[in-house]
XYZ file of C-alpha atoms in Angstrom:
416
model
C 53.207 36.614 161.808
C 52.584 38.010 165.076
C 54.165 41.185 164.249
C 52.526 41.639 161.128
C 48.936 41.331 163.260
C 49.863 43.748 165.905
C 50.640 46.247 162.559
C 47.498 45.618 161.177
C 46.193 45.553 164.753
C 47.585 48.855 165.202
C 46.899 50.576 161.161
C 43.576 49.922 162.398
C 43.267 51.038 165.877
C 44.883 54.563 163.946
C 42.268 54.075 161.426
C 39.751 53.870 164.129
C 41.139 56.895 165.599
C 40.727 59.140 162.865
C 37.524 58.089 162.269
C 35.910 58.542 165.488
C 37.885 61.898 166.178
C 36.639 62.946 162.526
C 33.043 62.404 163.586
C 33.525 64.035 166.958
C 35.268 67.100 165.517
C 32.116 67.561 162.873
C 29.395 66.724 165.684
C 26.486 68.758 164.787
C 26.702 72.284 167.489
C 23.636 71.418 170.116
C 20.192 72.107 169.136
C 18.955 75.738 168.546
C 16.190 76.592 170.812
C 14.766 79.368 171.783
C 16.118 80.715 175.146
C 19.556 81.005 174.160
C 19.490 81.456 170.276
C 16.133 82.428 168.957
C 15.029 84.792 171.996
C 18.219 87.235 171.652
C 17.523 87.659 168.420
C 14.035 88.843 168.427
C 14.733 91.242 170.776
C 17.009 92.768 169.066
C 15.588 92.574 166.173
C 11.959 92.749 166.654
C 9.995 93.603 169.827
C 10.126 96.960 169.484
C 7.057 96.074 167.320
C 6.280 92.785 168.669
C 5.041 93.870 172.529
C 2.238 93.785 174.288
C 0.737 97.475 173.425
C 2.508 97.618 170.109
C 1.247 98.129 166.849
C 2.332 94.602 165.526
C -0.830 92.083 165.852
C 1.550 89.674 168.108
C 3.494 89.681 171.042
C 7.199 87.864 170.378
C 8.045 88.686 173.864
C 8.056 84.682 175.263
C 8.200 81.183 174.099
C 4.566 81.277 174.871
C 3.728 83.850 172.631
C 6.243 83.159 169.781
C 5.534 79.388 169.512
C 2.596 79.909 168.019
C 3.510 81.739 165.582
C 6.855 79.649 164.486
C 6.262 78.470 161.236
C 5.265 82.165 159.670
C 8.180 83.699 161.716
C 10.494 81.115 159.480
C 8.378 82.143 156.476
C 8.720 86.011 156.763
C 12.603 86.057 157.460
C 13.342 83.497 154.842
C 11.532 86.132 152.486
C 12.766 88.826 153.808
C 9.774 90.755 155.036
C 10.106 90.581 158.187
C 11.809 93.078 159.840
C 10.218 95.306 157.097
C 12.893 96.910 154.649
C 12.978 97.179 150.997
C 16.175 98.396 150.518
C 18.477 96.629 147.363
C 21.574 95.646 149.140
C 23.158 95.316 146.167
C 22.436 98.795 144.717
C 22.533 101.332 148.369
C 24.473 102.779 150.401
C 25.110 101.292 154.275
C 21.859 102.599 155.830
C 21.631 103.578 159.917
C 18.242 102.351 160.030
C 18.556 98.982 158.574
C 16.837 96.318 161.045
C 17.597 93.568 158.417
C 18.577 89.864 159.909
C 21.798 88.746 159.338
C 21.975 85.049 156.871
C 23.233 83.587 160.566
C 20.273 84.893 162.388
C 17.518 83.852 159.579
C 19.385 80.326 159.600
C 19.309 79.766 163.555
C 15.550 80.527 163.398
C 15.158 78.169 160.090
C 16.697 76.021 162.394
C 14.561 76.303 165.124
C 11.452 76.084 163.407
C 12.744 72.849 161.341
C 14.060 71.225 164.861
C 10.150 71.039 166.566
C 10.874 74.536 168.145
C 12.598 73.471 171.483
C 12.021 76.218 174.374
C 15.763 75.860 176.326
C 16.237 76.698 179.465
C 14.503 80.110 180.582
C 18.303 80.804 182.538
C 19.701 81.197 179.233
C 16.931 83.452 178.301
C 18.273 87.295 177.157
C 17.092 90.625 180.039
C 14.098 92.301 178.614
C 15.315 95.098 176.882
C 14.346 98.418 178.021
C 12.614 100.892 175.983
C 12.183 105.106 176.548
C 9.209 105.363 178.995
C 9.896 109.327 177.882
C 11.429 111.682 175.236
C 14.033 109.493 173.459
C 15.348 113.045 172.502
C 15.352 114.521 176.332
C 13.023 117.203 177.520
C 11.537 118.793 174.622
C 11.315 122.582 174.892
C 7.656 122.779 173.613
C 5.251 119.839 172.677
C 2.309 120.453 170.175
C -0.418 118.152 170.393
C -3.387 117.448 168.113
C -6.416 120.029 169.249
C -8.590 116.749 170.217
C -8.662 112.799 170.598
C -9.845 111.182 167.071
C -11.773 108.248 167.334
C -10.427 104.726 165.656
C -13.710 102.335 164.568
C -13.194 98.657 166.007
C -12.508 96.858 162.441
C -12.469 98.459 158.781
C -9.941 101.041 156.929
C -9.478 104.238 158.031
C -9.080 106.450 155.297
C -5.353 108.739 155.231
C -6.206 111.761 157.472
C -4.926 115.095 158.410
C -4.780 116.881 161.548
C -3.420 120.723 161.616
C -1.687 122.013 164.596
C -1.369 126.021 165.179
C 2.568 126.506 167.032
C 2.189 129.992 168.112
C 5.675 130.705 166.522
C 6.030 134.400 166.598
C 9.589 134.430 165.330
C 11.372 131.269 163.187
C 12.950 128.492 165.200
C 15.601 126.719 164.291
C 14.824 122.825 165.434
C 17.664 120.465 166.549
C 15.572 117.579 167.787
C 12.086 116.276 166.442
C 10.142 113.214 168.277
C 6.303 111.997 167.974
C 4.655 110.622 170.273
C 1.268 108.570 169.629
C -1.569 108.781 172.164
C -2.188 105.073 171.437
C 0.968 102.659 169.542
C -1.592 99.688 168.993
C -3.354 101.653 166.489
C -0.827 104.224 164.801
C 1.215 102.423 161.728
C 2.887 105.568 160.993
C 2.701 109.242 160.918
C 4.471 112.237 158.858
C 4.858 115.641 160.357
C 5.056 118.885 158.218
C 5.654 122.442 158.791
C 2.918 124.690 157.007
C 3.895 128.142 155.859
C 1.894 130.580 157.263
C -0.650 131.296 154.543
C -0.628 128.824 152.816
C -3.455 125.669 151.765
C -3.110 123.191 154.821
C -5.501 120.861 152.714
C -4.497 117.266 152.484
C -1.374 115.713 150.620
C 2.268 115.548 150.612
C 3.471 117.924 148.363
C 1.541 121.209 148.705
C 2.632 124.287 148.317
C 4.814 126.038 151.688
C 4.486 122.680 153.367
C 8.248 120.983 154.688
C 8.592 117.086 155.407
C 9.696 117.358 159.669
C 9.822 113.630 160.028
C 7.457 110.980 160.852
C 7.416 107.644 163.213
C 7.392 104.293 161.599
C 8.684 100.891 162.668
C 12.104 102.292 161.690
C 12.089 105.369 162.858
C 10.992 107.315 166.149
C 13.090 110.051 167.347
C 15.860 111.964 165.765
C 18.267 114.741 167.023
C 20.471 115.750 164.006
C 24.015 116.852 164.077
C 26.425 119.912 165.521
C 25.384 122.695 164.092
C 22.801 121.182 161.901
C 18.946 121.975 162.009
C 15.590 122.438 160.444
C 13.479 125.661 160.171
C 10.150 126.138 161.057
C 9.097 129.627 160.058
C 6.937 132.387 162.599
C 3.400 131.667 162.144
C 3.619 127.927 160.940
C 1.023 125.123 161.437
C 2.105 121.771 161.754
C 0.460 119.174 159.709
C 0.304 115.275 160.940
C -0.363 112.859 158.048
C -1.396 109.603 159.973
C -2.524 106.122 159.285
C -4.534 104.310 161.875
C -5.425 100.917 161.786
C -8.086 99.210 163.429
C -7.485 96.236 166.218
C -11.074 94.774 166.762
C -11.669 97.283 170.105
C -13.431 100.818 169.580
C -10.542 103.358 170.318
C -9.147 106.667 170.010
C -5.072 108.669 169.510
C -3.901 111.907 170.504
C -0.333 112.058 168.492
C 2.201 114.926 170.064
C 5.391 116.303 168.430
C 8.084 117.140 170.799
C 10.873 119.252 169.728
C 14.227 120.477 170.735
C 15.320 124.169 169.533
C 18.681 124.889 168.285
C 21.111 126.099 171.761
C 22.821 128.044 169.174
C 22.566 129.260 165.508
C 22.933 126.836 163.052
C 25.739 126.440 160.435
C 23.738 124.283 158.033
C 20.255 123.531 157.461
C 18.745 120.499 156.973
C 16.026 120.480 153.944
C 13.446 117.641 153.115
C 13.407 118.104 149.276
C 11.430 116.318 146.596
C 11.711 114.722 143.012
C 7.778 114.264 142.006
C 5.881 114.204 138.390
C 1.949 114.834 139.227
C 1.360 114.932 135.648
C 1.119 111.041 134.927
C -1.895 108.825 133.496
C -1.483 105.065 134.200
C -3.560 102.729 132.025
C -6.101 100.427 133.290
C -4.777 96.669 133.255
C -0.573 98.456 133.098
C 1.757 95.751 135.034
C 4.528 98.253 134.507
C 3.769 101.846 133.769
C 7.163 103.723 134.039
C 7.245 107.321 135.168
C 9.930 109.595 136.292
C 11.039 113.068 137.647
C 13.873 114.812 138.823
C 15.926 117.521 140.728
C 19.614 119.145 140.349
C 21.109 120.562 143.079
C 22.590 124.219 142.615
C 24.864 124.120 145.544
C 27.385 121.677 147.075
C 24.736 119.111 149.433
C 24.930 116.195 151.815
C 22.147 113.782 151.057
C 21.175 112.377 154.347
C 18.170 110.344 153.202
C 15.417 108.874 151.361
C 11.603 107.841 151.752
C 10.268 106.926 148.153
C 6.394 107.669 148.026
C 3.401 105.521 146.009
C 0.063 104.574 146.989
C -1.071 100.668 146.029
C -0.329 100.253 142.805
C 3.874 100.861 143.499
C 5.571 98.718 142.480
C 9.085 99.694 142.422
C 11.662 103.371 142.965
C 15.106 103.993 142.344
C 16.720 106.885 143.155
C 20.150 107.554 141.010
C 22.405 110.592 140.930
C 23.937 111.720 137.842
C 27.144 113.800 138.350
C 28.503 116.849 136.456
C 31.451 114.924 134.602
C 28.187 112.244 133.175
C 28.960 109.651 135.628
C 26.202 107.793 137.352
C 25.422 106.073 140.456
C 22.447 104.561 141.943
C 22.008 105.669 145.200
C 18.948 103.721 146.607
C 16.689 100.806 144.739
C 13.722 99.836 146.308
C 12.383 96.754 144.022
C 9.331 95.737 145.987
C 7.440 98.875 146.983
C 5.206 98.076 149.735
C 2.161 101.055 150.334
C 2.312 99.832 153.904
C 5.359 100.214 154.646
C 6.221 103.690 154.694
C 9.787 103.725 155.628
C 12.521 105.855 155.864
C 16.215 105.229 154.385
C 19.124 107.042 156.728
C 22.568 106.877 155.258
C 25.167 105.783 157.794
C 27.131 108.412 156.184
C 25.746 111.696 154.304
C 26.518 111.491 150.803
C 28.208 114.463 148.925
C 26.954 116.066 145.565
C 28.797 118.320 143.701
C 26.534 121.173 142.451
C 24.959 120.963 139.261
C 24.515 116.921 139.919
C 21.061 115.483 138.646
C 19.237 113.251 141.381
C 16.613 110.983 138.834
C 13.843 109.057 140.092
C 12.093 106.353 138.108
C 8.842 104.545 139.394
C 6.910 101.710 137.969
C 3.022 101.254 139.009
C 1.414 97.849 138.857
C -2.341 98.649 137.564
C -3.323 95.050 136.591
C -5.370 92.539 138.034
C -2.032 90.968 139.468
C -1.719 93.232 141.759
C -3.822 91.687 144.734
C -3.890 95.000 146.594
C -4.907 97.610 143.304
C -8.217 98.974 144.259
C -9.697 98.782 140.231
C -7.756 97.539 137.981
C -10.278 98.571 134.979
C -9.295 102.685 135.777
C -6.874 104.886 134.319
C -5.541 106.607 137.523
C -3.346 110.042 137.766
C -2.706 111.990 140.707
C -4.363 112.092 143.879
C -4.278 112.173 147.820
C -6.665 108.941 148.598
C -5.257 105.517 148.362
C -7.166 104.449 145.391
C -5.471 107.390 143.400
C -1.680 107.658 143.081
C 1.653 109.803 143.727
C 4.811 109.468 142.692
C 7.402 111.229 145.141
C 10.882 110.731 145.848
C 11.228 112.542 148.881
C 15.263 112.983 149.993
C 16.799 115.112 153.108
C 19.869 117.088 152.661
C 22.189 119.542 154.259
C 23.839 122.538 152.220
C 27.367 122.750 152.476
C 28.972 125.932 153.881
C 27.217 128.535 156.101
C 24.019 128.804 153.737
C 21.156 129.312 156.538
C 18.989 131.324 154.551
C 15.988 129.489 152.970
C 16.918 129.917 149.342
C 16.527 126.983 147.553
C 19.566 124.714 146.774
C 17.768 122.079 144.298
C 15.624 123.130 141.378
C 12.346 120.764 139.737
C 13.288 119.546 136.003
């Protein structure tokens, strides 16, 4: 009897055992807060923007200045808006550029928000990162600024505007670094930089005539310095042209954008070309949730695609960008399925992508004309083509390198 007690006795002090070491080994990790889990990843992540001076409306820099803010922070990465990128993981390329949060990081601040938001200790808290008080692209052999300041209103839109800048170019230079600079971040959402032929219309829009896509700044993109023996031309003579896009903050203001660039130490063995697939010729019916319209380019030489930056004004609603090879195959190459107007971003393959020559690169758009579309300016009009906001474009601007010494500026992709 006794030893059939001290076996049961025993069964269940093992029992116990397991059961308490079970529990212990499953113990829920210690509570996310924001010092050691939440802050790291917003400044990695996110205060590039989100800084005192900035153009996002709020600081994330301290507890302070997040906290209030927790519950739409949980809300925007859970969505995915936030950082902004509209890339279709399932249908690109990897992407150099891509500030996306990891499902770990969106979970640990879902799990911050949901646990009351504890602070942490401020020892655990990450350093401050440190961002370019100068040229991110080093000294920049000559720096073009617009001819004066441009004053921003306190509150309302500011229309899309164009500044031209006369370089003084008396001979071609080949350009192996490109930077802008705002006057004022807290009011510049983005700009785009073009080259303007000499002679030709430096009137507004993207796609004139003679005028070449440099780059532009937008919360994924600031400076760039491209690679050996790769470069852009800017012809003798050339303006350049800065598309920009102000936004008010409540405070009278004003900007003075520069463009800093780096020439070439040495002749280049490729160029680098901004090329487009556009259709100006489209008519979108009033109340259209879907209006489809498409364009395209094939390449007549050998290229490295090095990037994308889709183009649409409010009522975008979508742009894919798909190459179609010699042999028939296909592959899409970038999907965008949420299109956001303010948003203007940039798409930098990791890795340039080769095309054989003779390969077809197809874009297909859709426009949202319809009164579901909370940001269409008039849902009742039949809009084509046009450089204001309340018109449209469809452009599927791409950058590319030729392959082989072809430095001359013949043409290596043809309009269908």
């Amino acid at each position: 009897m006794t030893k059939r007690l001290l076996g049961i006795t025993a069964a269940a002090g093992a029992l116990c055992a397991i059961v308490v070491f079970g529990v212990s080994a499953n113990a829920p990790s210690p509570t996310v807060n924001f010092a050691r889990d939440v802050a790291p990843i917003l400044y990695n992540r996110c205060i590039e923007c989100h800084r005192p001076g900035e153009i996002a409306p709020m600081s994330l820099v301290t507890y302070q200045d997040a906290r209030p803010w927790a519950k739409s922070i949980k809300q925007r990465v859970v969505e995915r808006s936030m950082p902004p990128w509209s890339a279709d993981p399932s249908h690109a390329g990897k992407f150099a550029n891509d500030p996306s949060l990891s499902q770990k990081e969106i979970d640990t601040i879902t799990a911050w928000v949901n646990g009351g938001c504890p602070k942490g200790d401020d020892k655990d808290m990450p350093p401050m990162p440190k961002f370019a008080e100068g040229w991110t692209i080093g000294k920049p052999d000559v720096v073009l600024s617009m001819q004066e300041e441009y004053q921003i209103p306190a509150d309302g839109t500011v229309p899309y505007l164009y500044f031209t800048i006369p370089t003084g170019f008396k001979e071609d230079k080949w350009v192996q670094a490109i930077e802008i600079r705002p006057g004022n971040r807290g009011v510049v959402h983005h700009v785009i930089a073009f080259s303007q032929d000499a002679g030709s219309s430096d009137a507004g829009g993207e796609a004139q005539r003679g005028r070449n896509q440099l780059g532009g700044i937008t919360p994924n993109k600031t400076g760039v310095v491209f690679g050996p023996g790769t470069a852009r031309l800017i012809k003798a003579g050339s303006n350049i042209v800065f598309q920009m896009h102000y936004t008010t903050n409540g405070e009278p203001t004003k900007d003075r954008t520069s463009i800093g660039l780096v020439f070439a130490k040495e002749p280049p063995t490729k160029t680098l070309v901004t090329g487009n697939a556009l259709n100006a010729r489209f008519v979108i019916p009033p109340g259209a949730a879907n209006h489809e319209v498409k364009s395209s380019m094939t390449f007549r030489d050998d290229v490295h695609l090095t990037s994308f930056m889709p183009h649409m004004h409010f009522r975008g609603k979508d742009f894919t960008y798909t190459a179609v090879y010699p042999d028939g195959r296909s592959e899409v190459l970038l999907s965008v399925p949420k299109y956001d107007f303010n948003w203007q971003l940039t798409y930098i393959l990791k890795e340039p992508k080769a095309l054989p020559k003779g390969t077809k690169l197809e874009c297909v758009a859709h426009f949202d004309n319809s009164t579901g579309n909370k940001f269409n300016p008039d849902p009742t009009k039949e809009v084509r083509w046009g450089d204001q906001t309340w018109e449209e474009m469809m452009i599927g601007w791409f950058g590319y390198v030729r392959d082989g010494d072809q430095r001359e500026t013949a043409k290596s992709a043809s309009r269908n």
